[in-house]
Amino acid sequence: MAKIGFIGLGNMGGPMAENLLKAGHDVTVFDLNTEAVKNLEGLGARSASNLQTLAQDKEFIVTMLPASQHVKNVYLSDEGLIHTLSAECVVIDSSTIDAATAKLVAQQLGERGVQFVDAPVSGGVGGAKAGTLTFIVGGEQKTFSAVEPILSAMGKNIFHAGDHGAGQVAKICNNMLLSILMVGTSEALQMAIDNGLDPKVMSDIMLKSSGRNWTLELYNPCPGVMDNVPSSNQYQGGFMVDLMKKDLGLAMETATHSSSSTPMGALAQSLYTLHSQHGYGKQDFSSIFTMFENKK
Amino acid sequence: MAKIGFIGLGNMGGPMAENLLKAGHDVTVFDLNTEAVKNLEGLGARSASNLQTLAQDKEFIVTMLPASQHVKNVYLSDEGLIHTLSAECVVIDSSTIDAATAKLVAQQLGERGVQFVDAPVSGGVGGAKAGTLTFIVGGEQKTFSAVEPILSAMGKNIFHAGDHGAGQVAKICNNMLLSILMVGTSEALQMAIDNGLDPKVMSDIMLKSSGRNWTLELYNPCPGVMDNVPSSNQYQGGFMVDLMKKDLGLAMETATHSSSSTPMGALAQSLYTLHSQHGYGKQDFSSIFTMFENKK
Amino acid sequence: MAKIGFIGLGNMGGPMAENLLKAGHDVTVFDLNTEAVKNLEGLGARSASNLQTLAQDKEFIVTMLPASQHVKNVYLSDEGLIHTLSAECVVIDSSTIDAATAKLVAQQLGERGVQFVDAPVSGGVGGAKAGTLTFIVGGEQKTFSAVEPILSAMGKNIFHAGDHGAGQVAKICNNMLLSILMVGTSEALQMAIDNGLDPKVMSDIMLKSSGRNWTLELYNPCPGVMDNVPSSNQYQGGFMVDLMKKDLGLAMETATHSSSSTPMGALAQSLYTLHSQHGYGKQDFSSIFTMFENKK
Amino acid sequence: MAKIGFIGLGNMGGPMAENLLKAGHDVTVFDLNTEAVKNLEGLGARSASNLQTLAQDKEFIVTMLPASQHVKNVYLSDEGLIHTLSAECVVIDSSTIDAATAKLVAQQLGERGVQFVDAPVSGGVGGAKAGTLTFIVGGEQKTFSAVEPILSAMGKNIFHAGDHGAGQVAKICNNMLLSILMVGTSEALQMAIDNGLDPKVMSDIMLKSSGRNWTLELYNPCPGVMDNVPSSNQYQGGFMVDLMKKDLGLAMETATHSSSSTPMGALAQSLYTLHSQHGYGKQDFSSIFTMFENKK
């Protein structure tokens, strides 16, 4: 079993670290939140008082942090791990950040001989707890092979998307498309309703036709069509509008930098931003359906 | 077996009538194209020299016509079938037209005691030949039960979408969503390519993630990812851009009449119209992918 | 002075007929609303009990009706004026309707030797009362010359847009562009506000820069920037959201028929429809500004 | 007259520095391009061999640089002016960059007691040569008063948009709106043409109606309507598509950071990016009109 340093014990990182412990790994954790650290200690983790001691004698470092600047701080700042990590250590960053930052960290660690993968996840808090996350990995083939057994303790599907940064790009492309599926499905269902059709019947027809997509299969946005989805629970739980808005911001940043034209993605960003501004930022992202309802 | 009058022997109607014959029905055909009529006679059909004689003593009438005005002419004009049909006859219109016309014909035939369903199809010429079309039916439950055995000779999935017009509405909602899936998937794949990813790898990842949709499953728009789809055959065959443009025109007309806001559907219409204007109207609709390619 | 038959005495038509009277014309009016008829009689108009008597011995007929079907009824139905009008009479339709209907009426009247122009207006109820409407006229040059003096009694700017239907097309193109100016200006002002700028300062800068447009000059959508505009009067008065929605419906119908790609116009229609569905249909169309405000 | 250090002698910076000289100022220039430096020396400028010597004893520093990273380098890097400038010196940055960078430079120079304004321009190379640029200034009132006389030597309209960064925000809001005006006007003109109208007549009508905007007044995108504009010169000269694309990239970055929903601006970015990808990046931005032409 591997010696792993884990940084970032939030809603996602906490259960991920727990699953590493369950798999028998030797895990040392770090977080500014002492409560979260104590919780993991109770489950068998060691803890470190600072990043430098955490990094000592580890085979793998895993980070799960909120945004690019935190990742830069942990790795590249004056107190960053770049100054301590040995070439034997392999670094896995599972934060969702922009690809440019992922490439920068990969390159700078690489200059010190340290291998790095960006490995953002999908599957949410539920997937983190159940150990069924999807990991989308960017990095060299040999590093991918090295990290795959570690990621398997926390997830079910492990994809190798390409070189450094490709994990972030692939995740953001997928989530951009997801937002388009959700808005498009909502429009189609509401237009059917406005013309007197039953949304359940309309959903069944599209599921067996060329309109079929993930949202109709597993996450119907219209209340009452499916049980056990956010739309049938007042849009509570699930994946928040504000998180989709964050991902669409990353997608548009990526599109601008690569001169990609993404009219539907850009429209989705505008609509999710509007929805958030109208006060629905904390609801599940399928609540965009309600934007199209007739409220007169 | 039933006595059926069939009107409209085009690319779709011809094979549909043939499948009715194969199922053992007694089919009388009518079309202004005498070649098409002769062809069906060779397969065992009777023919009628005009609409009035065709309509005599039939249990079912099936029409497969290009647009609303043809349907109005056949049923409601001064020489229309409305003046001849008996109350024992059940009418099936499989043309793709606007829901308002479908409702009008249903109502006016209904006043004479004649039952009507709108039953537009999806599945294309291939489905028509193979007898695997999908029928989306609008009309009363008892009429649906009456026509189902007839439609089964020509198709595989027979849906009852709701009351008169609902078949047309459901088809158009599905096709509007399909156009959104196709554009959105094209944007996401091209953005991945612009950032150095392999479109096959990206497609595989999205197929197993929340971006999954019908176009990724069966109709990938990026050349070389899938065999036996139009994108790997220079976008020949399949479902033409100009037919998608026609359906999106019907969708926007429907949305305007029901005061439905469909920003993604409207954007899809603008992009497909642009694509057609740029000279790609006769290509398969997955060729919208090439609009996003970097041509510099 | 001319003998004029005037049909349609609503909010617009009433004051228009009044201005014809003030200019000394001999005006006979017709409307199903007897109150409106009496009002005009009090101002010196004659009245007619039906369309046929109204049409007798007139040099000009003016219609100002809500929608296409009313125009068709008045001119082309079994009781329509087409059966009574003499070739000496010139017909002016100032309703805002689709160009196809305008062309149809022009053609059918033309076959009887009756000249027709479509002459939709802009300028609203205020312009109708003040006699400062803009008329956008479609028809032959000689007919335009004939109607110009009559229109001058009701309006200030009289444009000859082209042949039959061109008046309707030009009006709808202008109003589609107006909706784009209004949404675009609202987005730009709100983005400036969100970044700490004063909307009055931002408006002044854009007025003197390349962002200048009619809405900034005369109709600023941000409350408090300009006096005497709807935005400074809780968006009361002015041009209703639901009327802009109607015009955008006509614009999209026109675009679909001519295979024109209008992505911004289509987006404007979606946004105005959304705004109406959210309950703002009776407010002035500049209230679209409030859609972009941060409501959290 | 003032002692001014001028950094960045490109197409814009060169003529701007020349106009400062013409106004009698004592100008010292710096650029890596020695040709450009010699040219200015020929017109009476002094030159400096590096940034440090350039900065000595200056009352004003003006920078005109391509992008954010150049501005950061000149002011904030290890060799940056921040380490040399005295508190008597006032800094003017006329580059078009993101507001966040402008604020950062303002803040860091401010901590050393150095006043800063962001002062991006509009008016293009022609305006730079003629001394008729528009300056949109962000910074404190007293700094604005100090720089106004200097800017007057290079421009005609000098606006005070607000605090640090407000110049950049205001310019980017204006240019985003300009792109919307250009696309919207192009759509409306092309739809009129598709329906048989003359674009010159349509332009005249909209100029006197509520569709009026800067592009119709001074920059009609349809060839042949106006003389002496890029559309009548094969879209050569003027403001390049790729520069509009850059500004729209900055606009979308700004919108994302301030959580502003800008659906029309986002659509304009997608369309200009598409236009550039299709090979028109070096044409004038009014060439977006040709995207909507029927090319079949």
PDB file of N, CA and C in Angstrom, chain C residues 35-72:
ATOM      1  N   GLU C  35     -69.184  53.328 -29.474  1.00  0.00           N
ATOM      2  CA  GLU C  35     -68.636  54.439 -28.673  1.00  0.00           C
ATOM      3  C   GLU C  35     -67.586  55.196 -29.492  1.00  0.00           C
ATOM      4  N   ALA C  36     -66.653  54.435 -30.061  1.00  0.00           N
ATOM      5  CA  ALA C  36     -65.579  55.043 -30.848  1.00  0.00           C
ATOM      6  C   ALA C  36     -66.141  55.776 -32.064  1.00  0.00           C
ATOM      7  N   VAL C  37     -67.167  55.188 -32.673  1.00  0.00           N
ATOM      8  CA  VAL C  37     -67.794  55.833 -33.836  1.00  0.00           C
ATOM      9  C   VAL C  37     -68.438  57.160 -33.425  1.00  0.00           C
ATOM     10  N   LYS C  38     -69.203  57.127 -32.324  1.00  0.00           N
ATOM     11  CA  LYS C  38     -69.873  58.352 -31.840  1.00  0.00           C
ATOM     12  C   LYS C  38     -68.874  59.456 -31.560  1.00  0.00           C
ATOM     13  N   ASN C  39     -67.776  59.054 -30.947  1.00  0.00           N
ATOM     14  CA  ASN C  39     -66.728  60.022 -30.624  1.00  0.00           C
ATOM     15  C   ASN C  39     -66.256  60.754 -31.879  1.00  0.00           C
ATOM     16  N   LEU C  40     -66.023  59.987 -32.942  1.00  0.00           N
ATOM     17  CA  LEU C  40     -65.564  60.612 -34.187  1.00  0.00           C
ATOM     18  C   LEU C  40     -66.666  61.433 -34.842  1.00  0.00           C
ATOM     19  N   GLU C  41     -67.918  60.972 -34.738  1.00  0.00           N
ATOM     20  CA  GLU C  41     -69.030  61.769 -35.268  1.00  0.00           C
ATOM     21  C   GLU C  41     -69.063  63.140 -34.592  1.00  0.00           C
ATOM     22  N   GLY C  42     -68.811  63.134 -33.295  1.00  0.00           N
ATOM     23  CA  GLY C  42     -68.788  64.405 -32.564  1.00  0.00           C
ATOM     24  C   GLY C  42     -67.713  65.347 -33.086  1.00  0.00           C
ATOM     25  N   LEU C  43     -66.683  64.782 -33.695  1.00  0.00           N
ATOM     26  CA  LEU C  43     -65.596  65.618 -34.226  1.00  0.00           C
ATOM     27  C   LEU C  43     -65.807  65.944 -35.701  1.00  0.00           C
ATOM     28  N   GLY C  44     -66.969  65.550 -36.262  1.00  0.00           N
ATOM     29  CA  GLY C  44     -67.268  65.951 -37.641  1.00  0.00           C
ATOM     30  C   GLY C  44     -67.269  64.833 -38.663  1.00  0.00           C
ATOM     31  N   ALA C  45     -67.059  63.586 -38.216  1.00  0.00           N
ATOM     32  CA  ALA C  45     -67.025  62.487 -39.177  1.00  0.00           C
ATOM     33  C   ALA C  45     -68.448  62.027 -39.521  1.00  0.00           C
ATOM     34  N   ARG C  46     -68.606  61.466 -40.708  1.00  0.00           N
ATOM     35  CA  ARG C  46     -69.812  60.707 -41.018  1.00  0.00           C
ATOM     36  C   ARG C  46     -69.578  59.273 -40.545  1.00  0.00           C
ATOM     37  N   SER C  47     -70.647  58.497 -40.479  1.00  0.00           N
ATOM     38  CA  SER C  47     -70.417  57.086 -40.176  1.00  0.00           C
ATOM     39  C   SER C  47     -71.203  56.219 -41.162  1.00  0.00           C
ATOM     40  N   ALA C  48     -70.788  54.977 -41.258  1.00  0.00           N
ATOM     41  CA  ALA C  48     -71.466  54.044 -42.156  1.00  0.00           C
ATOM     42  C   ALA C  48     -71.870  52.829 -41.344  1.00  0.00           C
ATOM     43  N   SER C  49     -73.016  52.269 -41.689  1.00  0.00           N
ATOM     44  CA  SER C  49     -73.523  51.147 -40.894  1.00  0.00           C
ATOM     45  C   SER C  49     -72.865  49.827 -41.295  1.00  0.00           C
ATOM     46  N   ASN C  50     -72.257  49.777 -42.446  1.00  0.00           N
ATOM     47  CA  ASN C  50     -71.528  48.565 -42.814  1.00  0.00           C
ATOM     48  C   ASN C  50     -70.429  48.902 -43.819  1.00  0.00           C
ATOM     49  N   LEU C  51     -69.589  47.928 -44.091  1.00  0.00           N
ATOM     50  CA  LEU C  51     -68.424  48.168 -44.951  1.00  0.00           C
ATOM     51  C   LEU C  51     -68.832  48.577 -46.357  1.00  0.00           C
ATOM     52  N   GLN C  52     -69.923  47.996 -46.857  1.00  0.00           N
ATOM     53  CA  GLN C  52     -70.321  48.265 -48.244  1.00  0.00           C
ATOM     54  C   GLN C  52     -70.720  49.731 -48.432  1.00  0.00           C
ATOM     55  N   THR C  53     -71.535  50.250 -47.505  1.00  0.00           N
ATOM     56  CA  THR C  53     -71.932  51.658 -47.660  1.00  0.00           C
ATOM     57  C   THR C  53     -70.737  52.571 -47.421  1.00  0.00           C
ATOM     58  N   LEU C  54     -69.864  52.177 -46.481  1.00  0.00           N
ATOM     59  CA  LEU C  54     -68.671  52.989 -46.248  1.00  0.00           C
ATOM     60  C   LEU C  54     -67.851  53.146 -47.522  1.00  0.00           C
ATOM     61  N   ALA C  55     -67.800  52.086 -48.311  1.00  0.00           N
ATOM     62  CA  ALA C  55     -66.895  52.076 -49.460  1.00  0.00           C
ATOM     63  C   ALA C  55     -67.409  52.901 -50.637  1.00  0.00           C
ATOM     64  N   GLN C  56     -68.696  53.218 -50.625  1.00  0.00           N
ATOM     65  CA  GLN C  56     -69.268  53.909 -51.784  1.00  0.00           C
ATOM     66  C   GLN C  56     -68.696  55.309 -51.978  1.00  0.00           C
ATOM     67  N   ASP C  57     -68.309  55.583 -53.219  1.00  0.00           N
ATOM     68  CA  ASP C  57     -67.871  56.934 -53.597  1.00  0.00           C
ATOM     69  C   ASP C  57     -66.700  57.467 -52.794  1.00  0.00           C
ATOM     70  N   LYS C  58     -65.798  56.586 -52.379  1.00  0.00           N
ATOM     71  CA  LYS C  58     -64.621  57.079 -51.647  1.00  0.00           C
ATOM     72  C   LYS C  58     -63.419  57.125 -52.575  1.00  0.00           C
ATOM     73  N   GLU C  59     -62.536  58.092 -52.324  1.00  0.00           N
ATOM     74  CA  GLU C  59     -61.279  58.177 -53.072  1.00  0.00           C
ATOM     75  C   GLU C  59     -60.192  57.352 -52.386  1.00  0.00           C
ATOM     76  N   PHE C  60     -60.287  57.284 -51.052  1.00  0.00           N
ATOM     77  CA  PHE C  60     -59.295  56.516 -50.275  1.00  0.00           C
ATOM     78  C   PHE C  60     -59.987  55.695 -49.194  1.00  0.00           C
ATOM     79  N   ILE C  61     -59.453  54.511 -48.979  1.00  0.00           N
ATOM     80  CA  ILE C  61     -59.855  53.720 -47.814  1.00  0.00           C
ATOM     81  C   ILE C  61     -58.604  53.567 -46.937  1.00  0.00           C
ATOM     82  N   VAL C  62     -58.740  53.806 -45.624  1.00  0.00           N
ATOM     83  CA  VAL C  62     -57.635  53.577 -44.687  1.00  0.00           C
ATOM     84  C   VAL C  62     -58.079  52.533 -43.670  1.00  0.00           C
ATOM     85  N   THR C  63     -57.247  51.496 -43.463  1.00  0.00           N
ATOM     86  CA  THR C  63     -57.555  50.523 -42.407  1.00  0.00           C
ATOM     87  C   THR C  63     -56.433  50.506 -41.371  1.00  0.00           C
ATOM     88  N   MET C  64     -56.852  50.374 -40.106  1.00  0.00           N
ATOM     89  CA  MET C  64     -55.909  50.307 -38.987  1.00  0.00           C
ATOM     90  C   MET C  64     -56.419  49.217 -38.051  1.00  0.00           C
ATOM     91  N   LEU C  65     -55.959  47.969 -38.299  1.00  0.00           N
ATOM     92  CA  LEU C  65     -56.558  46.793 -37.656  1.00  0.00           C
ATOM     93  C   LEU C  65     -55.509  45.990 -36.888  1.00  0.00           C
ATOM     94  N   PRO C  66     -55.952  45.148 -35.942  1.00  0.00           N
ATOM     95  CA  PRO C  66     -54.985  44.493 -35.040  1.00  0.00           C
ATOM     96  C   PRO C  66     -54.082  43.454 -35.685  1.00  0.00           C
ATOM     97  N   ALA C  67     -54.596  42.661 -36.623  1.00  0.00           N
ATOM     98  CA  ALA C  67     -53.763  41.557 -37.110  1.00  0.00           C
ATOM     99  C   ALA C  67     -54.198  41.110 -38.494  1.00  0.00           C
ATOM    100  N   SER C  68     -53.403  40.226 -39.073  1.00  0.00           N
ATOM    101  CA  SER C  68     -53.601  39.788 -40.456  1.00  0.00           C
ATOM    102  C   SER C  68     -55.019  39.306 -40.748  1.00  0.00           C
ATOM    103  N   GLN C  69     -55.588  38.503 -39.852  1.00  0.00           N
ATOM    104  CA  GLN C  69     -56.892  37.930 -40.183  1.00  0.00           C
ATOM    105  C   GLN C  69     -57.965  39.020 -40.306  1.00  0.00           C
ATOM    106  N   HIS C  70     -57.836  40.124 -39.548  1.00  0.00           N
ATOM    107  CA  HIS C  70     -58.819  41.200 -39.675  1.00  0.00           C
ATOM    108  C   HIS C  70     -58.689  41.882 -41.029  1.00  0.00           C
ATOM    109  N   VAL C  71     -57.451  42.064 -41.467  1.00  0.00           N
ATOM    110  CA  VAL C  71     -57.230  42.704 -42.763  1.00  0.00           C
ATOM    111  C   VAL C  71     -57.792  41.826 -43.882  1.00  0.00           C
ATOM    112  N   LYS C  72     -57.514  40.516 -43.776  1.00  0.00           N
ATOM    113  CA  LYS C  72     -58.072  39.593 -44.777  1.00  0.00           C
ATOM    114  C   LYS C  72     -59.594  39.656 -44.788  1.00  0.00           C
TER     115      LYS C  72
END
